[in-house]
Short mmCIF file of C-alpha atoms in Angstrom, two decimals:
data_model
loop_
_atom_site.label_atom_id
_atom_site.label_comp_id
_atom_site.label_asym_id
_atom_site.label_seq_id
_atom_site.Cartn_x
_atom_site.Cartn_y
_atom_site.Cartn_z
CA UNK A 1 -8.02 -10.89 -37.71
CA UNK A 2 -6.95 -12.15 -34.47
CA UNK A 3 -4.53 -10.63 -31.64
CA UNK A 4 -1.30 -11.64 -30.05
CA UNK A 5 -1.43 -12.17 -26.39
CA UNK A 6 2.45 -11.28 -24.89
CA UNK A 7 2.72 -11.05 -21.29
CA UNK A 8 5.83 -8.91 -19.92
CA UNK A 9 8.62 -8.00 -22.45
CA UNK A 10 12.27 -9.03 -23.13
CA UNK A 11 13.25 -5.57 -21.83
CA UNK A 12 12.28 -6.24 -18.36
CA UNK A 13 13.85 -9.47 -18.51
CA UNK A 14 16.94 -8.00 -19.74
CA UNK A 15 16.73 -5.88 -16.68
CA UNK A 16 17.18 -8.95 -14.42
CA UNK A 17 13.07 -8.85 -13.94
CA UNK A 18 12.56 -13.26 -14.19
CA UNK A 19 9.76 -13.72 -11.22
CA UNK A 20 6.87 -15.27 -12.40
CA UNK A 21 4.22 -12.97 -12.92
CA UNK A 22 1.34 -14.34 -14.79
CA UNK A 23 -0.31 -17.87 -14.24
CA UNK A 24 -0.47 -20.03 -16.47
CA UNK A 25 -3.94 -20.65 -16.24
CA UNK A 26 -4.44 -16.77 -16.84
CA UNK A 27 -2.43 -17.20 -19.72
CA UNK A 28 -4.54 -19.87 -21.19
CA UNK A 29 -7.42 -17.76 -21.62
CA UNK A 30 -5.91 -15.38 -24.12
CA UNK A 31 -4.47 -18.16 -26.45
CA UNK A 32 -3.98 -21.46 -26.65
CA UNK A 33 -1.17 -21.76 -28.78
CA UNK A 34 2.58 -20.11 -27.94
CA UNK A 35 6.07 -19.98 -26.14
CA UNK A 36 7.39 -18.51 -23.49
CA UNK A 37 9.61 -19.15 -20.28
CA UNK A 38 8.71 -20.05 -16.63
CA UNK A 39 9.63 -18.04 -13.28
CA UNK A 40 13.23 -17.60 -13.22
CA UNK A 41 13.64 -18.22 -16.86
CA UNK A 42 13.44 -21.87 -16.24
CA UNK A 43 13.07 -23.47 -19.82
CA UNK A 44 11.55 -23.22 -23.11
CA UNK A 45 8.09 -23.47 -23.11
CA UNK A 46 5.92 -24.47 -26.25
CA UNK A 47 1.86 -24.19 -26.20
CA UNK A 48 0.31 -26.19 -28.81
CA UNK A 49 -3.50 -27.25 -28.56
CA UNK A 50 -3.78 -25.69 -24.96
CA UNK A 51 -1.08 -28.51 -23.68
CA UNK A 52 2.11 -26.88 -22.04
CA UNK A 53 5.55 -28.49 -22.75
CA UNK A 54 8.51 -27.02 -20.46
CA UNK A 55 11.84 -27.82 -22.17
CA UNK A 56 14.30 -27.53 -19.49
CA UNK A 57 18.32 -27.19 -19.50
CA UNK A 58 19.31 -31.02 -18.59
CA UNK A 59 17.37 -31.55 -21.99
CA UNK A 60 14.14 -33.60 -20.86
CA UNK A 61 10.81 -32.07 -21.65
CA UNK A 62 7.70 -31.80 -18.87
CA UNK A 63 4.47 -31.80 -19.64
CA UNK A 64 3.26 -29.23 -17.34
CA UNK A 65 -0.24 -29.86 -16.39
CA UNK A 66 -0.08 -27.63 -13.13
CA UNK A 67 -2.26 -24.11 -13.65
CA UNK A 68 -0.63 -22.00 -11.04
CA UNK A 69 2.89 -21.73 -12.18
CA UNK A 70 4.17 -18.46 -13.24
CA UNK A 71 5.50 -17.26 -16.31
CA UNK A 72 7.69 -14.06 -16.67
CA UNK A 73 7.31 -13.72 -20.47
CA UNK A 74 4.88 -15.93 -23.15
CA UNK A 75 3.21 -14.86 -26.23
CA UNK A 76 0.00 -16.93 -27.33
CA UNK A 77 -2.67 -16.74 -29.64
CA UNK A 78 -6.29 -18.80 -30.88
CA UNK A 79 -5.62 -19.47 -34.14
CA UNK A 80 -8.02 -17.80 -36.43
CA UNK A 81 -8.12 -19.09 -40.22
CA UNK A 82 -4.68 -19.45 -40.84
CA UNK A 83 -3.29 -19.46 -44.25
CA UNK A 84 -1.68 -23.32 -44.89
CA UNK A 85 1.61 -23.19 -46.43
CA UNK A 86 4.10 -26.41 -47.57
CA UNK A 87 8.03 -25.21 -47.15
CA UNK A 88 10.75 -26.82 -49.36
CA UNK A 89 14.03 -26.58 -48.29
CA UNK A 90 13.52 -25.08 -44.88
CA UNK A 91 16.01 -22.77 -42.76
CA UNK A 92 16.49 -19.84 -41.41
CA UNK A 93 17.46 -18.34 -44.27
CA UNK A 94 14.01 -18.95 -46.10
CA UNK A 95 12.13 -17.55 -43.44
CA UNK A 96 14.02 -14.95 -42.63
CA UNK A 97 14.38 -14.05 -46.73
CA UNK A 98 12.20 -14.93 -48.78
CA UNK A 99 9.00 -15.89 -46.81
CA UNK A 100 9.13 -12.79 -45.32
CA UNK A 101 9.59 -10.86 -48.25
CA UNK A 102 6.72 -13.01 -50.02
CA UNK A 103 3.96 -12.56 -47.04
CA UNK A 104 5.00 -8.90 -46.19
CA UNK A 105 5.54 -9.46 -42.90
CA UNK A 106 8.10 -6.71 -41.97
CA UNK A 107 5.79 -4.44 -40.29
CA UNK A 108 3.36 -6.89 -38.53
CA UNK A 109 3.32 -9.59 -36.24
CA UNK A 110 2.65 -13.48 -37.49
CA UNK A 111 2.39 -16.34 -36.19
CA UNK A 112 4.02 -19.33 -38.05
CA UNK A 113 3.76 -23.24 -37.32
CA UNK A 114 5.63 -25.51 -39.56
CA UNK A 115 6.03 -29.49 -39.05
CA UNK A 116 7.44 -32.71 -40.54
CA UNK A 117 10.93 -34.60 -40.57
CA UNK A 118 14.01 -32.30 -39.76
CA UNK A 119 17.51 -33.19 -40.50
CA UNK A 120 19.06 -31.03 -38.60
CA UNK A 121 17.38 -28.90 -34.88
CA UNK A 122 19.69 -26.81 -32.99
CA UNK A 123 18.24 -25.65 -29.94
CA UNK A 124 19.22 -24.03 -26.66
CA UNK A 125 17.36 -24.51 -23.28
CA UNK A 126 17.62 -21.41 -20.43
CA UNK A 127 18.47 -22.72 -17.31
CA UNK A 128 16.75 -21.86 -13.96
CA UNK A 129 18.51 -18.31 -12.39
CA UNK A 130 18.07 -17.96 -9.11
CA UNK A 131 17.71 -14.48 -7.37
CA UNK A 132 19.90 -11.90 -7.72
CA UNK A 133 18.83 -12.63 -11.44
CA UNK A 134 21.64 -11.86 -13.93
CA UNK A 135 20.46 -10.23 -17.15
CA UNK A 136 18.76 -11.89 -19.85
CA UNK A 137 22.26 -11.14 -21.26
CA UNK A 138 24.35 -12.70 -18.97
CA UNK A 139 22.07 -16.01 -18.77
CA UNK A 140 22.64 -16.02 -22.58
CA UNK A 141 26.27 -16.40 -22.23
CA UNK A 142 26.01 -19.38 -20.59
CA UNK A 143 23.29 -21.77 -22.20
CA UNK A 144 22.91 -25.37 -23.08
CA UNK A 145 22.88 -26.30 -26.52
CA UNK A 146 21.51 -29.13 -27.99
CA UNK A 147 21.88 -31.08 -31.67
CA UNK A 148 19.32 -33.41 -33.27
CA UNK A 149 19.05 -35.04 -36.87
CA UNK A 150 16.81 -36.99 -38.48
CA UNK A 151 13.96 -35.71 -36.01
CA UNK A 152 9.91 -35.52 -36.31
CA UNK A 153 8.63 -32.51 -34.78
CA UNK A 154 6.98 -28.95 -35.45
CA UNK A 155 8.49 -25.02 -35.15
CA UNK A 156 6.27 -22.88 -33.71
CA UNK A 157 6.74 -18.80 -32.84
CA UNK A 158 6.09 -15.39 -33.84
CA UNK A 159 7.18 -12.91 -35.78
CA UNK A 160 7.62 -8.83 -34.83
CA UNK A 161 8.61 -5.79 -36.33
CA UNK A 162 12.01 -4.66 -35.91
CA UNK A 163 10.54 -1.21 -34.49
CA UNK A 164 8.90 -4.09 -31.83
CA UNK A 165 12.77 -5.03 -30.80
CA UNK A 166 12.84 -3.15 -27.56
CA UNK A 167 9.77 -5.28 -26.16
CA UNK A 168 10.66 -8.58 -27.39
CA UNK A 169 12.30 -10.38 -30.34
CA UNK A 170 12.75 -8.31 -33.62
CA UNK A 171 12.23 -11.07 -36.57
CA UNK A 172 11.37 -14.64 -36.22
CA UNK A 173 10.82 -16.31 -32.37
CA UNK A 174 10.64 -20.15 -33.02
CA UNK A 175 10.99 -23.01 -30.56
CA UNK A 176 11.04 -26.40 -31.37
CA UNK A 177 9.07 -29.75 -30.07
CA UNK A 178 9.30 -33.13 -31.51
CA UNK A 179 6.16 -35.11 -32.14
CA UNK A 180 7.33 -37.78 -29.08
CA UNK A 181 7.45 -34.59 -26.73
CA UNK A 182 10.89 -35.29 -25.85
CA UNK A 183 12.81 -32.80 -27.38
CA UNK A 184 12.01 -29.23 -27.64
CA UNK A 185 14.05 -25.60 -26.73
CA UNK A 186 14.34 -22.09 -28.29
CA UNK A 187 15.50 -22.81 -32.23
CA UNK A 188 18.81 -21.54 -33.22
CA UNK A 189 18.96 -23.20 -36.50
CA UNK A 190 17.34 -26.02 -38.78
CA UNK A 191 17.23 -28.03 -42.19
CA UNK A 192 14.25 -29.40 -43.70
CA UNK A 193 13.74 -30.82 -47.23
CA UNK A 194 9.70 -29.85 -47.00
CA UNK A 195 7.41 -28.44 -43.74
CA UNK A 196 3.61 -27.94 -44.07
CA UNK A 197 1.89 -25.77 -41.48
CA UNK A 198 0.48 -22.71 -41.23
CA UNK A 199 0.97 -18.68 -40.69
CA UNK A 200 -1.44 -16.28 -39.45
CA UNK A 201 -0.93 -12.30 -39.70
CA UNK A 202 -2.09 -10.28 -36.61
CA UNK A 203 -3.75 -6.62 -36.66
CA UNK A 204 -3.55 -6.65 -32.77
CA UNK A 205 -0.62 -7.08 -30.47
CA UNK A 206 -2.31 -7.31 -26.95
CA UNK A 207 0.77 -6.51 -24.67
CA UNK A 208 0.06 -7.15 -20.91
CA UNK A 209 2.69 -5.78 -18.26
CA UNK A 210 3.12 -7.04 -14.53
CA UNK A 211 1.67 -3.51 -13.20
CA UNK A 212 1.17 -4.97 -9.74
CA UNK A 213 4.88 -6.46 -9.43
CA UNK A 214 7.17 -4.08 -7.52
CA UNK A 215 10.34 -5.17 -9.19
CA UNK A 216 8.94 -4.98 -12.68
CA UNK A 217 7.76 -1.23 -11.73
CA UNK A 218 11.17 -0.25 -10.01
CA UNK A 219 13.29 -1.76 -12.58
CA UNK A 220 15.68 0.39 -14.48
CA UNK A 221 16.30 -0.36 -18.29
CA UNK A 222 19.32 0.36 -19.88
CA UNK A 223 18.15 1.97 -23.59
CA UNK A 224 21.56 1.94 -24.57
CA UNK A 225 21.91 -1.80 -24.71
CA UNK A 226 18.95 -3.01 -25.00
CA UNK A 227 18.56 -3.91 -28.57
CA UNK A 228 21.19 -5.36 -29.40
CA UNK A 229 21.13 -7.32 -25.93
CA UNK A 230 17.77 -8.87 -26.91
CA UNK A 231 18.63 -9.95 -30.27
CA UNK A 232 21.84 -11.44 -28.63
CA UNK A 233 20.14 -13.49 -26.28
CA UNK A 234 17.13 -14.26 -28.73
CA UNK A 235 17.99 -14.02 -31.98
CA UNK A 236 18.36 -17.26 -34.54
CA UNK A 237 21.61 -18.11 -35.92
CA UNK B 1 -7.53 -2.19 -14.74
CA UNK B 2 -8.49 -0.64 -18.72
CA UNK B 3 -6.05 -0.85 -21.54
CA UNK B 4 -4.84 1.85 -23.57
CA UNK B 5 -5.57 1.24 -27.37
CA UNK B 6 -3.57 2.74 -29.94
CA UNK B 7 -3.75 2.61 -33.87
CA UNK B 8 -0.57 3.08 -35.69
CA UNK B 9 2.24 4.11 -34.20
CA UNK B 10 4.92 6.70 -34.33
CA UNK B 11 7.34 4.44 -36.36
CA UNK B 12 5.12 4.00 -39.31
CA UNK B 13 4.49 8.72 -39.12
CA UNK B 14 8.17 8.66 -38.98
CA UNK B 15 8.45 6.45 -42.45
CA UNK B 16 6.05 8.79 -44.28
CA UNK B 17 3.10 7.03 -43.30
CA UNK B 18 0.51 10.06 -42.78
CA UNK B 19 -2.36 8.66 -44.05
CA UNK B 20 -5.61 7.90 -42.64
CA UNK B 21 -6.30 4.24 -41.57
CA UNK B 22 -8.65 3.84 -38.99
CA UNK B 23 -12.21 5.49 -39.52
CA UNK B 24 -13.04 7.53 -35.96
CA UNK B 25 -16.05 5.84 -35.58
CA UNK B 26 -14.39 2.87 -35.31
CA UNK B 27 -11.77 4.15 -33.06
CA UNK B 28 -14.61 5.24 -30.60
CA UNK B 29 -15.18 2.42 -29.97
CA UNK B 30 -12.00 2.06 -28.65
CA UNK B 31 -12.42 4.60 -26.29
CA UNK B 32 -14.13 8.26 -25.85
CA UNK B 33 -11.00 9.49 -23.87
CA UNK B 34 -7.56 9.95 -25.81
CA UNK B 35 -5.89 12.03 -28.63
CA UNK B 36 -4.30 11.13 -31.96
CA UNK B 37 -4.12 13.45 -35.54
CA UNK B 38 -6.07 13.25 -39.05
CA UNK B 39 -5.82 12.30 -42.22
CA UNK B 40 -2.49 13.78 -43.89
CA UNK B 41 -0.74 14.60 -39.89
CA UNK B 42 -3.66 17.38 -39.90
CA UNK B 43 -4.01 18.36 -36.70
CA UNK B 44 -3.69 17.99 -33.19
CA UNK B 45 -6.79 15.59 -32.56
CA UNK B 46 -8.77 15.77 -28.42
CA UNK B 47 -11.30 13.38 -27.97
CA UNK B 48 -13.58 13.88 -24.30
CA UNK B 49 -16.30 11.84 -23.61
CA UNK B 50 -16.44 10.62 -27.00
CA UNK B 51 -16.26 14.45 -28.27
CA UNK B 52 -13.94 15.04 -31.36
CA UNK B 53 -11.80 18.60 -31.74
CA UNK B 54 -9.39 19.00 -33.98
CA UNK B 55 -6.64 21.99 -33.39
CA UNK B 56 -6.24 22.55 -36.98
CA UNK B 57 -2.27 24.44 -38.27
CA UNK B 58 -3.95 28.42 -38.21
CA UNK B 59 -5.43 27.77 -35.14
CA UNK B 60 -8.92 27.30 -34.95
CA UNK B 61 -10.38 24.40 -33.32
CA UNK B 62 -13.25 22.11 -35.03
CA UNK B 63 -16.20 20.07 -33.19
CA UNK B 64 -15.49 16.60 -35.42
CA UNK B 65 -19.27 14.88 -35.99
CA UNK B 66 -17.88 12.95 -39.37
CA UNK B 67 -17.75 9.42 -38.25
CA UNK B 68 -16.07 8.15 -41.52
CA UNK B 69 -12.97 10.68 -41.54
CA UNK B 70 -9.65 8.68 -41.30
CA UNK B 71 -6.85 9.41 -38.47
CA UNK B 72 -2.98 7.53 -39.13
CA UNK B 73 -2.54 7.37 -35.48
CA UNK B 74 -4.28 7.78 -31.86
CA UNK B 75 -4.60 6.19 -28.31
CA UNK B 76 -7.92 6.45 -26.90
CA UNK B 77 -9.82 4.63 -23.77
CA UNK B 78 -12.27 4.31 -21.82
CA UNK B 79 -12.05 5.85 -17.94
CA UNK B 80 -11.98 3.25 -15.61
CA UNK B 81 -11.86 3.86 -11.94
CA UNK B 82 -9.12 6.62 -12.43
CA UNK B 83 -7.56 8.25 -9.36
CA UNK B 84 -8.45 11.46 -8.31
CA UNK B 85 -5.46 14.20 -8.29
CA UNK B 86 -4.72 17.99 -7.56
CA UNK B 87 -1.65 19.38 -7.66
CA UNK B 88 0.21 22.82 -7.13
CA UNK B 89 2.99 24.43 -9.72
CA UNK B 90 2.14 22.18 -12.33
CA UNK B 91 4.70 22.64 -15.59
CA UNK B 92 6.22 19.62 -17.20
CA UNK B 93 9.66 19.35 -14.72
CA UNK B 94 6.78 18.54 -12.23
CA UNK B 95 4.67 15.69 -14.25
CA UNK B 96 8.63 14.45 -15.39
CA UNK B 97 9.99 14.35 -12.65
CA UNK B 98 8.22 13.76 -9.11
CA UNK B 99 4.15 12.51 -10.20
CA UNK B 100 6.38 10.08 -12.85
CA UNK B 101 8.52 8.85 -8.85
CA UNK B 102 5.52 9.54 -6.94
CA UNK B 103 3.32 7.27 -9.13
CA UNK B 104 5.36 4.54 -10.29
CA UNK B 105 4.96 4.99 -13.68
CA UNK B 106 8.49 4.91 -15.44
CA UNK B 107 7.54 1.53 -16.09
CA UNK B 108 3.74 1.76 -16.95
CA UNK B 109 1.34 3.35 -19.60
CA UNK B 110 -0.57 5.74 -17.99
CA UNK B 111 -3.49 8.37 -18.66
CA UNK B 112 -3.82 12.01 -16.86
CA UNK B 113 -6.26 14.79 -17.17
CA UNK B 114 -5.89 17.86 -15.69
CA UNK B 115 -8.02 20.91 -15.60
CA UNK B 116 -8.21 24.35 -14.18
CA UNK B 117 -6.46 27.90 -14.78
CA UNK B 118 -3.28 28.05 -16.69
CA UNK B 119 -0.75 30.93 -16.28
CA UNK B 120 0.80 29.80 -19.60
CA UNK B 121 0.46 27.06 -22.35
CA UNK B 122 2.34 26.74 -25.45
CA UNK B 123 1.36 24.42 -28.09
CA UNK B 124 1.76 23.64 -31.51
CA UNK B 125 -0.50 22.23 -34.21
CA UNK B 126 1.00 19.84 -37.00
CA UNK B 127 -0.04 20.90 -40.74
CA UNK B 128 -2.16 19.07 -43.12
CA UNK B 129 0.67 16.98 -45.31
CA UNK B 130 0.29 16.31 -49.11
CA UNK B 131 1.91 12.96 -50.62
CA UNK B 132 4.64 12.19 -50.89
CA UNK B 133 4.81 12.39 -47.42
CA UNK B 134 7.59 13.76 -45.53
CA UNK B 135 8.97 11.70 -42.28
CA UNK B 136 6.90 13.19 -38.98
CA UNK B 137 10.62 14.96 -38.41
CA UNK B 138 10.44 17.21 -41.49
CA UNK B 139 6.97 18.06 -40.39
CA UNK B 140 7.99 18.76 -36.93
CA UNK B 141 10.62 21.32 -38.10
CA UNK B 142 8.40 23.48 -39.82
CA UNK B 143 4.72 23.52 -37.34
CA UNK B 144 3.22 26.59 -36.05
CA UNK B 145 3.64 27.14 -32.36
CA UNK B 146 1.10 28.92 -29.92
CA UNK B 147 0.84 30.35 -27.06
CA UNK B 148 -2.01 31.43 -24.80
CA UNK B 149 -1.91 33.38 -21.14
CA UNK B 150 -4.97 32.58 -18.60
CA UNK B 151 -6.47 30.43 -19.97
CA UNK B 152 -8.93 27.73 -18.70
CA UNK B 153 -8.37 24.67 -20.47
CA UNK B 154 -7.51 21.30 -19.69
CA UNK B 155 -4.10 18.77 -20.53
CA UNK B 156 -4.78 15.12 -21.50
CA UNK B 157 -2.41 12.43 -22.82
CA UNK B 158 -0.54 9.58 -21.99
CA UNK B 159 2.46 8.12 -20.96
CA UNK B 160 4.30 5.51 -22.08
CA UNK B 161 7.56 3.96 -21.09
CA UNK B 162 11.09 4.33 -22.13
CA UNK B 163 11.46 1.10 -23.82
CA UNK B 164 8.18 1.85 -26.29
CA UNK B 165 9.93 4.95 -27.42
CA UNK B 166 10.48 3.36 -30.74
CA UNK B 167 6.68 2.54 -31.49
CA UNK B 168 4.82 5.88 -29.41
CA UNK B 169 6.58 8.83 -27.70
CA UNK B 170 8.18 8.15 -24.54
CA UNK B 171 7.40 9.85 -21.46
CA UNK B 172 4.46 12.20 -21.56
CA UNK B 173 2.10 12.87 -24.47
CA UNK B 174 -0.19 15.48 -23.61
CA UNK B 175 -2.92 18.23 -25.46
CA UNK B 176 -4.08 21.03 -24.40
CA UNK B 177 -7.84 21.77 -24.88
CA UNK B 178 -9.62 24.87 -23.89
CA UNK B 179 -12.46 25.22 -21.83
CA UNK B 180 -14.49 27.14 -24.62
CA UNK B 181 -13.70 24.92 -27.34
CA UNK B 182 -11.95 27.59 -29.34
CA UNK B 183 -7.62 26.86 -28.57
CA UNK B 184 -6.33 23.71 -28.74
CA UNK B 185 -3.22 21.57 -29.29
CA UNK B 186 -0.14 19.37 -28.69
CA UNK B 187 1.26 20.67 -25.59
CA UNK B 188 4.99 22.14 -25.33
CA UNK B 189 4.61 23.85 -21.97
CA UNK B 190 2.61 25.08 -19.32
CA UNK B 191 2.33 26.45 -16.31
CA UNK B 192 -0.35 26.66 -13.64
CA UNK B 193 -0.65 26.94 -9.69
CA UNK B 194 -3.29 24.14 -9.21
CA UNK B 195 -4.80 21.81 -11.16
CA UNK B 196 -7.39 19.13 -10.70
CA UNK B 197 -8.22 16.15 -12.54
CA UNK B 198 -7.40 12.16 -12.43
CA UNK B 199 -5.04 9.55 -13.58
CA UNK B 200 -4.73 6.44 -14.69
CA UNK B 201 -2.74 3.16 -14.78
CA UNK B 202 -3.17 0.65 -17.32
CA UNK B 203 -2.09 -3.17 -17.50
CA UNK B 204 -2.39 -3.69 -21.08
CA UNK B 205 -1.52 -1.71 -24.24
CA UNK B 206 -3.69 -2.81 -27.49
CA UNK B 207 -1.59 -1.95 -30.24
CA UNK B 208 -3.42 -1.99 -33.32
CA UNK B 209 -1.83 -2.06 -36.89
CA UNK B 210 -2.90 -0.81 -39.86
CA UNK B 211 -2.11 -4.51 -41.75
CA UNK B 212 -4.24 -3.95 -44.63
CA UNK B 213 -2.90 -0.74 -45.53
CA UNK B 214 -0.12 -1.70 -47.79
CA UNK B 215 1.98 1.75 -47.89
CA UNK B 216 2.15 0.47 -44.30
CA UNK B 217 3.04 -2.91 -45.09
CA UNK B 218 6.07 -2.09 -47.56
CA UNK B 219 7.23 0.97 -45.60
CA UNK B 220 10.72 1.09 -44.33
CA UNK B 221 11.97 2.12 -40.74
CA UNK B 222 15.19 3.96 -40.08
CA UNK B 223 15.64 2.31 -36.86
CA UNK B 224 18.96 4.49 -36.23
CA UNK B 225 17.34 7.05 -36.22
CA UNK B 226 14.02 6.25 -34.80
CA UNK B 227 13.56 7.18 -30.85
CA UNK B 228 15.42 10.53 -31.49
CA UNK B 229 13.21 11.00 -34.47
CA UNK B 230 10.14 10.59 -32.10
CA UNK B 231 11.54 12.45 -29.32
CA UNK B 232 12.30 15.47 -31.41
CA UNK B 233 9.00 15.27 -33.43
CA UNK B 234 6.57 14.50 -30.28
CA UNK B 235 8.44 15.64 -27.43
CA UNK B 236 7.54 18.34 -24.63
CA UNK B 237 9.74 21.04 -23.88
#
């Protein structure tokens, strides 16, 4: 079985905490797949075949070939014989159902890539804070969303445990890239008639913190909202 | 800087899940530093330089040598450069409060060992559970407490921040161990007017998952009550 690489949590981005804090050429050598966001929560990032796509909020879509940018928060993985799996009918609602239910993947963390024609992509692109950084919350609130049909592309994210959802997203975390790389953001909601791809169940999360960052180590969480903050500003619809 | 490694976690004890799923001589390799419980929630488990004692519920402490018996959950790791510490009028409001501020760690996982002459130590030792299982809070209501007056001995444990309180206790995790092998067990309260030993900071928490097990797999999490659960069951007083 293979492990899931995150880097920094949603708390401490909830808790305003969007510096930078790993490279992304760090990154690289725990996975080579992924998502995640850059410094200051600029964009949607997508990590397929060790090539890094930033998604960011005008819409457009960089291929980011520079190794030294920082990330706040990404989640990658080497895929390790994953199980290949053909979709019909594809939406939230099947993966969040019924392929969960058939997989058992409540209480671990997966990995899922699906790809083909869409009809419909919803996505939503964070846009770049600047320092004081609102909460992950508050950048929520305010972020552009984007509709595409009849599109070519792949899904690709992770799954974790609800008893995960104070770290990072409880359930499915799927962003979205289209096979001409120039659409992609964080997936709010889909139709497919049929997706073939692949899932992969983890026995290892590997979670890294930003232990040398000052801010990340002075930051104060609040418990109270956390949870439901995260799954505000990263759940599906 | 070392990573902490920990198999299971305190959501899955909480759901019932008691029994054994890693073998210990797989978790030592892991680590030869840490503590954790048996088979069943029997015991209060110490592991020192890749030593294994088990505080067993009418209070008598055994050397482990079995390689092949099963533990639910631990966190083990291997000492890495840890930083040397003594401090006077040690009790928990101390490691809480001012080492947590002086240190940095609200933020951080963490390992401490401390050794030397205690004035006081009250412990308790979880009992050996049949299936079906009870939730960790059950057991917690009904465990045999200890307590012990100059004693030499030493504390070991880990901390683990706020917003992992769902998955592993929050705070401060400590066992008490003494020096002659024969008292040992989850740690309640102490007090002592110097102790000497080190600590540690880690970057990275390895959580492992028992995936294969599939009690684990189907089990179901009250997340309402969850982080009270685990701060009544595993707390210090």
């Amino acid at each position: 079985m293979s492990k899931l690489y995150e880097h920094g949590t949603l708390a401490a981005l909830m808790a305003g905490n969007m510096a930078g804090t790993i490279a992304v050429g760090d990154l690289l050598k725990h996975g080579n797949t992924g998502i995640g966001t850059f410094d200051g929560l600029n964009g949607e990032v997508i990590i397929l075949n060790g090539e890094v796509y930033q998604a960011v909020s005008d819409g457009h879509v960089n291929h980011v070939t520079e190794r030294d940018a920082k990330m706040p928060f990404a989640s990658v993985h080497f895929p390790d014989k994953p199980t290949p799996v053909t979709l019909q009918q594809v939406n939230f609602d099947l993966l969040n159902g019924q392929f969960v239910d058939d997989h058992q993947l409540a209480n671990v963390f997966a990995f899922l890539k699906l790809s083909g024609h869409f009809e419909k992509v919803h996505t939503r692109i964070a846009p770049k804070q600047e320092r004081p950084y609102p909460s992950l919350l508050e950048v929520a609130k305010g972020q552009p969303e984007f509709h595409r049909q009849d599109i070519d592309g792949t899904i690709l994210g992770y799954y974790a445990p609800d008893v995960f959802g104070s770290i990072t997203a409880a359930g499915w975390h799927l962003h979205f890239i289209s096979d001409d790389r120039q659409f992609a953001g964080h997936l709010l909601g889909f139709s497919a008639d049929q997706l073939k791809g692949d899932f992969e169940i983890f026995d290892t999360l590997e979670q890294h913190l930003p232990v040398e960052d000052q801010d990340y180590r002075q930051s104060k969480v609040d418990l109270q909202s956390l949870r439901a903050g995260i799954a505000a500003a990263e759940g599906s619809k």
